[in-house]
């Protein structure tokens, strides 16, 4: 019995030693990345009826990236209550389906930590008229970001926050008429899988967020990282930001 207890204590001490060494390594790597300008702190902005793949597609790419780089993720919403993809508007759910996913925020708009990168998904929830706190958060947070990434109609949030004025940006082609009305003083690019203007990356609809995120990873962390993650995910990337057959489907003009 004594021997078993002794072995258990030694094993426990060994685990604590390995954990301490790992945490020390991660802290050292984080400081190195800060010196090199690589992003460490990521935030995902969520709201009721966000589009699932807009959020979880890019996040899965970054989940795999975080094995090779120290990265921290915050899920940010108006409150700490779970945020669902289910439709808020009954007219968008005529069959009364009970189908959706929820994500649990880690921070509210009022206590979010400093961020290097903010990701904004789109979704039908952005058609609501009670989102001023969302826009205020983005307006307040953007000046300290290294990068902003929007997916699909997530660009509407950035536009309504006023940070896309005079910039090139894109969005979901199925909602293009509404996009043009959201903020006319944005240079909306109809034919684009994604658009980069300064430190702002905006992507077209839903799945385009994954291509934009892979392009972001390649630009910031290196081509080999992007290739390795795409290979593990068995994902065939579109690497040309001007590739956009959906703009043709909706007969959108090539000149904006």
PDB file of C-alpha atoms in Angstrom:
ATOM      1  CA  UNK A   1       0.000   0.000   0.000  1.00  0.00           C
ATOM      2  CA  UNK A   2       2.823   2.402   0.920  1.00  0.00           C
ATOM      3  CA  UNK A   3       4.622   1.562  -2.300  1.00  0.00           C
ATOM      4  CA  UNK A   4       1.539   2.356  -4.376  1.00  0.00           C
ATOM      5  CA  UNK A   5       1.113   5.722  -2.646  1.00  0.00           C
ATOM      6  CA  UNK A   6       4.779   6.556  -3.267  1.00  0.00           C
ATOM      7  CA  UNK A   7       4.464   5.751  -6.955  1.00  0.00           C
ATOM      8  CA  UNK A   8       1.341   7.894  -7.181  1.00  0.00           C
ATOM      9  CA  UNK A   9       3.096  10.881  -5.601  1.00  0.00           C
ATOM     10  CA  UNK A  10       6.090  10.561  -7.911  1.00  0.00           C
ATOM     11  CA  UNK A  11       3.801  10.276 -10.922  1.00  0.00           C
ATOM     12  CA  UNK A  12       1.845  13.336  -9.787  1.00  0.00           C
ATOM     13  CA  UNK A  13       5.042  15.328  -9.277  1.00  0.00           C
ATOM     14  CA  UNK A  14       6.239  14.286 -12.726  1.00  0.00           C
ATOM     15  CA  UNK A  15       2.979  15.472 -14.276  1.00  0.00           C
ATOM     16  CA  UNK A  16       3.229  18.834 -12.497  1.00  0.00           C
ATOM     17  CA  UNK A  17       6.812  19.210 -13.691  1.00  0.00           C
ATOM     18  CA  UNK A  18       5.863  18.493 -17.302  1.00  0.00           C
ATOM     19  CA  UNK A  19       2.890  20.855 -17.038  1.00  0.00           C
ATOM     20  CA  UNK A  20       5.083  23.609 -15.618  1.00  0.00           C
ATOM     21  CA  UNK A  21       7.630  23.137 -18.409  1.00  0.00           C
ATOM     22  CA  UNK A  22       4.870  23.220 -21.035  1.00  0.00           C
ATOM     23  CA  UNK A  23       3.323  26.395 -19.613  1.00  0.00           C
ATOM     24  CA  UNK A  24       6.759  28.002 -19.478  1.00  0.00           C
ATOM     25  CA  UNK A  25       7.366  27.091 -23.111  1.00  0.00           C
ATOM     26  CA  UNK A  26       3.988  28.481 -24.164  1.00  0.00           C
ATOM     27  CA  UNK A  27       4.651  31.738 -22.321  1.00  0.00           C
ATOM     28  CA  UNK A  28       8.064  32.045 -23.988  1.00  0.00           C
ATOM     29  CA  UNK A  29       6.546  31.353 -27.416  1.00  0.00           C
ATOM     30  CA  UNK A  30       3.806  33.908 -26.811  1.00  0.00           C
ATOM     31  CA  UNK A  31       6.383  36.574 -25.971  1.00  0.00           C
ATOM     32  CA  UNK A  32       8.358  35.655 -29.099  1.00  0.00           C
ATOM     33  CA  UNK A  33       5.252  35.921 -31.262  1.00  0.00           C
ATOM     34  CA  UNK A  34       4.454  39.314 -29.771  1.00  0.00           C
ATOM     35  CA  UNK A  35       7.971  40.498 -30.628  1.00  0.00           C
ATOM     36  CA  UNK A  36       7.568  39.208 -34.177  1.00  0.00           C
ATOM     37  CA  UNK A  37       4.137  40.785 -34.528  1.00  0.00           C
ATOM     38  CA  UNK A  38       2.272  37.480 -34.871  1.00  0.00           C
ATOM     39  CA  UNK A  39      -1.252  37.504 -33.435  1.00  0.00           C
ATOM     40  CA  UNK A  40      -1.868  35.631 -30.199  1.00  0.00           C
ATOM     41  CA  UNK A  41      -5.303  36.719 -28.936  1.00  0.00           C
ATOM     42  CA  UNK A  42      -8.327  35.974 -31.122  1.00  0.00           C
ATOM     43  CA  UNK A  43     -11.951  36.912 -30.598  1.00  0.00           C
ATOM     44  CA  UNK A  44     -15.109  35.556 -32.222  1.00  0.00           C
ATOM     45  CA  UNK A  45     -18.092  37.900 -32.167  1.00  0.00           C
ATOM     46  CA  UNK A  46     -21.456  36.124 -31.975  1.00  0.00           C
ATOM     47  CA  UNK A  47     -25.098  37.200 -31.966  1.00  0.00           C
ATOM     48  CA  UNK A  48     -28.453  35.380 -32.131  1.00  0.00           C
ATOM     49  CA  UNK A  49     -28.947  33.597 -35.492  1.00  0.00           C
ATOM     50  CA  UNK A  50     -25.322  33.764 -36.591  1.00  0.00           C
ATOM     51  CA  UNK A  51     -24.397  31.468 -39.470  1.00  0.00           C
ATOM     52  CA  UNK A  52     -22.733  28.321 -38.108  1.00  0.00           C
ATOM     53  CA  UNK A  53     -20.137  27.708 -40.842  1.00  0.00           C
ATOM     54  CA  UNK A  54     -19.205  31.403 -40.906  1.00  0.00           C
ATOM     55  CA  UNK A  55     -17.920  30.911 -37.382  1.00  0.00           C
ATOM     56  CA  UNK A  56     -16.937  27.270 -37.101  1.00  0.00           C
ATOM     57  CA  UNK A  57     -15.243  26.937 -40.504  1.00  0.00           C
ATOM     58  CA  UNK A  58     -12.548  29.545 -39.751  1.00  0.00           C
ATOM     59  CA  UNK A  59     -12.361  28.399 -36.124  1.00  0.00           C
ATOM     60  CA  UNK A  60     -11.541  24.819 -37.097  1.00  0.00           C
ATOM     61  CA  UNK A  61      -8.661  26.048 -39.239  1.00  0.00           C
ATOM     62  CA  UNK A  62      -7.409  28.107 -36.303  1.00  0.00           C
ATOM     63  CA  UNK A  63      -7.950  25.198 -33.893  1.00  0.00           C
ATOM     64  CA  UNK A  64      -5.389  23.224 -35.877  1.00  0.00           C
ATOM     65  CA  UNK A  65      -3.077  26.222 -36.197  1.00  0.00           C
ATOM     66  CA  UNK A  66      -3.049  26.616 -32.409  1.00  0.00           C
ATOM     67  CA  UNK A  67      -1.120  23.349 -32.065  1.00  0.00           C
ATOM     68  CA  UNK A  68       1.913  25.037 -33.611  1.00  0.00           C
ATOM     69  CA  UNK A  69       1.515  28.556 -32.228  1.00  0.00           C
ATOM     70  CA  UNK A  70       0.357  29.769 -28.812  1.00  0.00           C
ATOM     71  CA  UNK A  71      -3.108  31.256 -29.374  1.00  0.00           C
ATOM     72  CA  UNK A  72      -5.975  32.282 -27.111  1.00  0.00           C
ATOM     73  CA  UNK A  73      -9.640  32.473 -28.116  1.00  0.00           C
ATOM     74  CA  UNK A  74     -12.447  34.546 -26.596  1.00  0.00           C
ATOM     75  CA  UNK A  75     -16.109  34.136 -27.577  1.00  0.00           C
ATOM     76  CA  UNK A  76     -17.710  37.572 -27.267  1.00  0.00           C
ATOM     77  CA  UNK A  77     -21.420  38.399 -27.122  1.00  0.00           C
ATOM     78  CA  UNK A  78     -23.791  40.865 -25.512  1.00  0.00           C
ATOM     79  CA  UNK A  79     -24.326  38.544 -22.528  1.00  0.00           C
ATOM     80  CA  UNK A  80     -22.873  35.286 -21.239  1.00  0.00           C
ATOM     81  CA  UNK A  81     -26.036  33.373 -22.129  1.00  0.00           C
ATOM     82  CA  UNK A  82     -25.625  30.688 -24.854  1.00  0.00           C
ATOM     83  CA  UNK A  83     -26.024  32.155 -28.343  1.00  0.00           C
ATOM     84  CA  UNK A  84     -27.985  30.056 -30.838  1.00  0.00           C
ATOM     85  CA  UNK A  85     -28.058  29.800 -34.603  1.00  0.00           C
ATOM     86  CA  UNK A  86     -31.850  29.316 -34.433  1.00  0.00           C
ATOM     87  CA  UNK A  87     -33.970  31.937 -36.190  1.00  0.00           C
ATOM     88  CA  UNK A  88     -35.259  34.774 -34.043  1.00  0.00           C
ATOM     89  CA  UNK A  89     -37.774  35.805 -36.677  1.00  0.00           C
ATOM     90  CA  UNK A  90     -40.688  33.311 -36.908  1.00  0.00           C
ATOM     91  CA  UNK A  91     -41.238  34.239 -40.565  1.00  0.00           C
ATOM     92  CA  UNK A  92     -37.871  32.657 -41.367  1.00  0.00           C
ATOM     93  CA  UNK A  93     -38.913  29.399 -39.690  1.00  0.00           C
ATOM     94  CA  UNK A  94     -42.399  28.701 -41.119  1.00  0.00           C
ATOM     95  CA  UNK A  95     -42.255  24.970 -40.312  1.00  0.00           C
ATOM     96  CA  UNK A  96     -41.335  25.707 -36.671  1.00  0.00           C
ATOM     97  CA  UNK A  97     -38.215  23.544 -36.846  1.00  0.00           C
ATOM     98  CA  UNK A  98     -36.299  23.146 -33.610  1.00  0.00           C
ATOM     99  CA  UNK A  99     -32.855  22.851 -35.153  1.00  0.00           C
ATOM    100  CA  UNK A 100     -29.723  24.811 -34.354  1.00  0.00           C
ATOM    101  CA  UNK A 101     -26.517  24.986 -32.390  1.00  0.00           C
ATOM    102  CA  UNK A 102     -25.477  27.165 -29.473  1.00  0.00           C
ATOM    103  CA  UNK A 103     -22.128  28.542 -28.391  1.00  0.00           C
ATOM    104  CA  UNK A 104     -21.292  29.726 -24.883  1.00  0.00           C
ATOM    105  CA  UNK A 105     -19.613  33.155 -24.717  1.00  0.00           C
ATOM    106  CA  UNK A 106     -16.576  33.699 -22.519  1.00  0.00           C
ATOM    107  CA  UNK A 107     -16.885  37.500 -22.445  1.00  0.00           C
ATOM    108  CA  UNK A 108     -19.427  40.267 -22.819  1.00  0.00           C
ATOM    109  CA  UNK A 109     -18.929  43.391 -24.923  1.00  0.00           C
ATOM    110  CA  UNK A 110     -18.134  45.287 -21.732  1.00  0.00           C
ATOM    111  CA  UNK A 111     -15.292  43.082 -20.474  1.00  0.00           C
ATOM    112  CA  UNK A 112     -13.678  41.561 -23.578  1.00  0.00           C
ATOM    113  CA  UNK A 113      -9.886  41.272 -23.334  1.00  0.00           C
ATOM    114  CA  UNK A 114      -7.480  43.085 -25.679  1.00  0.00           C
ATOM    115  CA  UNK A 115      -7.492  41.321 -29.043  1.00  0.00           C
ATOM    116  CA  UNK A 116      -5.101  40.924 -31.951  1.00  0.00           C
ATOM    117  CA  UNK A 117      -7.704  39.457 -34.330  1.00  0.00           C
ATOM    118  CA  UNK A 118     -11.487  39.776 -34.355  1.00  0.00           C
ATOM    119  CA  UNK A 119     -13.637  37.439 -36.478  1.00  0.00           C
ATOM    120  CA  UNK A 120     -17.188  38.501 -37.352  1.00  0.00           C
ATOM    121  CA  UNK A 121     -19.525  35.899 -38.887  1.00  0.00           C
ATOM    122  CA  UNK A 122     -22.681  36.766 -40.786  1.00  0.00           C
ATOM    123  CA  UNK A 123     -26.174  35.382 -40.532  1.00  0.00           C
ATOM    124  CA  UNK A 124     -29.854  36.259 -40.655  1.00  0.00           C
ATOM    125  CA  UNK A 125     -29.557  37.702 -37.181  1.00  0.00           C
ATOM    126  CA  UNK A 126     -27.925  40.792 -38.650  1.00  0.00           C
ATOM    127  CA  UNK A 127     -31.298  41.832 -40.045  1.00  0.00           C
ATOM    128  CA  UNK A 128     -32.465  42.635 -36.523  1.00  0.00           C
ATOM    129  CA  UNK A 129     -32.760  46.266 -35.442  1.00  0.00           C
ATOM    130  CA  UNK A 130     -31.368  45.918 -31.904  1.00  0.00           C
ATOM    131  CA  UNK A 131     -27.669  45.517 -32.678  1.00  0.00           C
ATOM    132  CA  UNK A 132     -26.275  48.928 -31.727  1.00  0.00           C
ATOM    133  CA  UNK A 133     -24.163  47.448 -28.921  1.00  0.00           C
ATOM    134  CA  UNK A 134     -22.606  45.066 -31.471  1.00  0.00           C
ATOM    135  CA  UNK A 135     -21.625  47.928 -33.760  1.00  0.00           C
ATOM    136  CA  UNK A 136     -20.349  49.982 -30.836  1.00  0.00           C
ATOM    137  CA  UNK A 137     -18.113  47.131 -29.713  1.00  0.00           C
ATOM    138  CA  UNK A 138     -16.562  46.748 -33.174  1.00  0.00           C
ATOM    139  CA  UNK A 139     -16.133  50.524 -33.539  1.00  0.00           C
ATOM    140  CA  UNK A 140     -14.427  50.684 -30.147  1.00  0.00           C
ATOM    141  CA  UNK A 141     -12.261  47.593 -30.640  1.00  0.00           C
ATOM    142  CA  UNK A 142     -11.034  47.998 -34.204  1.00  0.00           C
ATOM    143  CA  UNK A 143      -8.302  50.641 -33.616  1.00  0.00           C
ATOM    144  CA  UNK A 144      -6.294  48.262 -31.401  1.00  0.00           C
ATOM    145  CA  UNK A 145      -6.618  45.179 -33.660  1.00  0.00           C
ATOM    146  CA  UNK A 146      -3.864  43.762 -35.810  1.00  0.00           C
ATOM    147  CA  UNK A 147      -6.455  42.188 -38.120  1.00  0.00           C
ATOM    148  CA  UNK A 148     -10.206  42.086 -38.661  1.00  0.00           C
ATOM    149  CA  UNK A 149     -11.787  39.166 -40.540  1.00  0.00           C
ATOM    150  CA  UNK A 150     -15.437  39.190 -41.605  1.00  0.00           C
ATOM    151  CA  UNK A 151     -17.322  36.306 -43.184  1.00  0.00           C
ATOM    152  CA  UNK A 152     -20.397  36.649 -45.379  1.00  0.00           C
ATOM    153  CA  UNK A 153     -22.701  39.412 -44.096  1.00  0.00           C
ATOM    154  CA  UNK A 154     -20.374  39.907 -41.152  1.00  0.00           C
ATOM    155  CA  UNK A 155     -19.040  42.727 -43.322  1.00  0.00           C
ATOM    156  CA  UNK A 156     -22.334  44.519 -42.612  1.00  0.00           C
ATOM    157  CA  UNK A 157     -21.278  44.834 -38.971  1.00  0.00           C
ATOM    158  CA  UNK A 158     -17.951  46.388 -39.911  1.00  0.00           C
ATOM    159  CA  UNK A 159     -19.683  48.659 -42.424  1.00  0.00           C
ATOM    160  CA  UNK A 160     -22.316  49.830 -39.940  1.00  0.00           C
ATOM    161  CA  UNK A 161     -19.552  50.463 -37.417  1.00  0.00           C
ATOM    162  CA  UNK A 162     -18.074  52.874 -39.972  1.00  0.00           C
ATOM    163  CA  UNK A 163     -14.697  51.174 -40.324  1.00  0.00           C
ATOM    164  CA  UNK A 164     -15.134  50.179 -43.982  1.00  0.00           C
ATOM    165  CA  UNK A 165     -15.755  53.712 -45.254  1.00  0.00           C
ATOM    166  CA  UNK A 166     -13.590  54.299 -48.334  1.00  0.00           C
ATOM    167  CA  UNK A 167     -12.318  50.713 -48.284  1.00  0.00           C
ATOM    168  CA  UNK A 168     -12.823  47.789 -50.647  1.00  0.00           C
ATOM    169  CA  UNK A 169     -14.911  44.952 -49.203  1.00  0.00           C
ATOM    170  CA  UNK A 170     -17.147  42.087 -50.236  1.00  0.00           C
ATOM    171  CA  UNK A 171     -20.029  40.056 -48.832  1.00  0.00           C
ATOM    172  CA  UNK A 172     -22.578  37.329 -49.616  1.00  0.00           C
ATOM    173  CA  UNK A 173     -23.753  37.547 -53.238  1.00  0.00           C
ATOM    174  CA  UNK A 174     -27.228  36.225 -52.427  1.00  0.00           C
ATOM    175  CA  UNK A 175     -27.750  39.363 -50.307  1.00  0.00           C
ATOM    176  CA  UNK A 176     -25.905  41.794 -52.572  1.00  0.00           C
ATOM    177  CA  UNK A 177     -28.748  44.274 -53.104  1.00  0.00           C
ATOM    178  CA  UNK A 178     -29.135  44.653 -49.347  1.00  0.00           C
ATOM    179  CA  UNK A 179     -25.344  44.877 -48.946  1.00  0.00           C
ATOM    180  CA  UNK A 180     -25.144  47.889 -51.253  1.00  0.00           C
ATOM    181  CA  UNK A 181     -27.746  49.623 -49.085  1.00  0.00           C
ATOM    182  CA  UNK A 182     -26.024  48.881 -45.778  1.00  0.00           C
ATOM    183  CA  UNK A 183     -23.296  51.468 -46.309  1.00  0.00           C
ATOM    184  CA  UNK A 184     -23.086  53.107 -49.745  1.00  0.00           C
ATOM    185  CA  UNK A 185     -19.737  54.772 -49.000  1.00  0.00           C
ATOM    186  CA  UNK A 186     -17.985  51.383 -48.915  1.00  0.00           C
ATOM    187  CA  UNK A 187     -16.363  50.297 -52.177  1.00  0.00           C
ATOM    188  CA  UNK A 188     -18.266  47.017 -52.403  1.00  0.00           C
ATOM    189  CA  UNK A 189     -16.556  44.498 -54.719  1.00  0.00           C
ATOM    190  CA  UNK A 190     -19.144  42.216 -56.337  1.00  0.00           C
ATOM    191  CA  UNK A 191     -16.764  39.718 -57.966  1.00  0.00           C
ATOM    192  CA  UNK A 192     -14.479  38.424 -55.207  1.00  0.00           C
ATOM    193  CA  UNK A 193     -14.071  35.341 -53.060  1.00  0.00           C
ATOM    194  CA  UNK A 194     -12.415  37.594 -50.511  1.00  0.00           C
ATOM    195  CA  UNK A 195     -10.949  41.100 -50.398  1.00  0.00           C
ATOM    196  CA  UNK A 196      -8.024  42.464 -48.389  1.00  0.00           C
ATOM    197  CA  UNK A 197      -7.788  46.175 -47.707  1.00  0.00           C
ATOM    198  CA  UNK A 198      -5.118  47.082 -45.180  1.00  0.00           C
ATOM    199  CA  UNK A 199      -5.640  44.927 -42.106  1.00  0.00           C
ATOM    200  CA  UNK A 200      -9.260  44.098 -42.938  1.00  0.00           C
ATOM    201  CA  UNK A 201     -10.155  40.812 -44.636  1.00  0.00           C
ATOM    202  CA  UNK A 202     -13.745  40.457 -45.876  1.00  0.00           C
ATOM    203  CA  UNK A 203     -15.043  37.293 -47.513  1.00  0.00           C
ATOM    204  CA  UNK A 204     -17.996  36.356 -49.656  1.00  0.00           C
ATOM    205  CA  UNK A 205     -20.757  33.991 -48.522  1.00  0.00           C
ATOM    206  CA  UNK A 206     -20.436  31.318 -45.827  1.00  0.00           C
ATOM    207  CA  UNK A 207     -17.865  28.798 -47.171  1.00  0.00           C
ATOM    208  CA  UNK A 208     -15.753  31.631 -48.576  1.00  0.00           C
ATOM    209  CA  UNK A 209     -14.759  32.383 -45.000  1.00  0.00           C
ATOM    210  CA  UNK A 210     -12.643  29.242 -44.985  1.00  0.00           C
ATOM    211  CA  UNK A 211     -10.760  30.248 -48.131  1.00  0.00           C
ATOM    212  CA  UNK A 212     -10.183  33.718 -46.691  1.00  0.00           C
ATOM    213  CA  UNK A 213      -8.954  32.241 -43.417  1.00  0.00           C
ATOM    214  CA  UNK A 214      -6.557  29.919 -45.212  1.00  0.00           C
ATOM    215  CA  UNK A 215      -5.245  32.914 -47.173  1.00  0.00           C
ATOM    216  CA  UNK A 216      -4.852  34.790 -43.887  1.00  0.00           C
ATOM    217  CA  UNK A 217      -2.939  31.880 -42.331  1.00  0.00           C
ATOM    218  CA  UNK A 218      -0.685  31.692 -45.392  1.00  0.00           C
ATOM    219  CA  UNK A 219       0.024  35.430 -45.299  1.00  0.00           C
ATOM    220  CA  UNK A 220       0.650  35.683 -41.553  1.00  0.00           C
ATOM    221  CA  UNK A 221       1.993  32.255 -40.542  1.00  0.00           C
ATOM    222  CA  UNK A 222       3.419  30.928 -43.786  1.00  0.00           C
ATOM    223  CA  UNK A 223       2.448  28.884 -46.817  1.00  0.00           C
ATOM    224  CA  UNK A 224       3.512  25.559 -45.311  1.00  0.00           C
ATOM    225  CA  UNK A 225       1.163  26.048 -42.360  1.00  0.00           C
ATOM    226  CA  UNK A 226      -1.778  26.714 -44.671  1.00  0.00           C
ATOM    227  CA  UNK A 227      -0.949  23.705 -46.849  1.00  0.00           C
ATOM    228  CA  UNK A 228      -0.540  21.399 -43.862  1.00  0.00           C
ATOM    229  CA  UNK A 229      -3.857  22.370 -42.298  1.00  0.00           C
ATOM    230  CA  UNK A 230      -5.746  22.110 -45.608  1.00  0.00           C
ATOM    231  CA  UNK A 231      -4.249  18.661 -46.138  1.00  0.00           C
ATOM    232  CA  UNK A 232      -5.298  17.484 -42.680  1.00  0.00           C
ATOM    233  CA  UNK A 233      -8.816  18.836 -43.189  1.00  0.00           C
ATOM    234  CA  UNK A 234      -8.941  17.311 -46.701  1.00  0.00           C
ATOM    235  CA  UNK A 235     -10.079  20.700 -47.895  1.00  0.00           C
ATOM    236  CA  UNK A 236      -9.541  21.857 -51.480  1.00  0.00           C
ATOM    237  CA  UNK A 237      -8.801  25.566 -51.277  1.00  0.00           C
ATOM    238  CA  UNK A 238      -9.721  28.277 -53.751  1.00  0.00           C
ATOM    239  CA  UNK A 239      -6.558  30.361 -53.715  1.00  0.00           C
ATOM    240  CA  UNK A 240      -7.591  33.024 -56.223  1.00  0.00           C
ATOM    241  CA  UNK A 241      -9.422  35.860 -54.410  1.00  0.00           C
ATOM    242  CA  UNK A 242     -11.108  36.908 -57.673  1.00  0.00           C
ATOM    243  CA  UNK A 243     -12.673  33.444 -58.220  1.00  0.00           C
ATOM    244  CA  UNK A 244     -16.401  33.993 -57.792  1.00  0.00           C
ATOM    245  CA  UNK A 245     -18.888  31.950 -59.852  1.00  0.00           C
ATOM    246  CA  UNK A 246     -21.681  33.012 -57.490  1.00  0.00           C
ATOM    247  CA  UNK A 247     -21.418  36.623 -58.654  1.00  0.00           C
ATOM    248  CA  UNK A 248     -22.115  35.300 -62.157  1.00  0.00           C
ATOM    249  CA  UNK A 249     -25.079  33.248 -60.911  1.00  0.00           C
ATOM    250  CA  UNK A 250     -26.656  36.411 -59.516  1.00  0.00           C
ATOM    251  CA  UNK A 251     -25.594  38.398 -62.600  1.00  0.00           C
ATOM    252  CA  UNK A 252     -23.669  40.964 -60.580  1.00  0.00           C
ATOM    253  CA  UNK A 253     -21.635  43.610 -62.417  1.00  0.00           C
ATOM    254  CA  UNK A 254     -17.893  43.107 -62.730  1.00  0.00           C
ATOM    255  CA  UNK A 255     -17.344  46.846 -62.339  1.00  0.00           C
ATOM    256  CA  UNK A 256     -18.522  48.359 -59.072  1.00  0.00           C
TER     257      UNK A 256
END
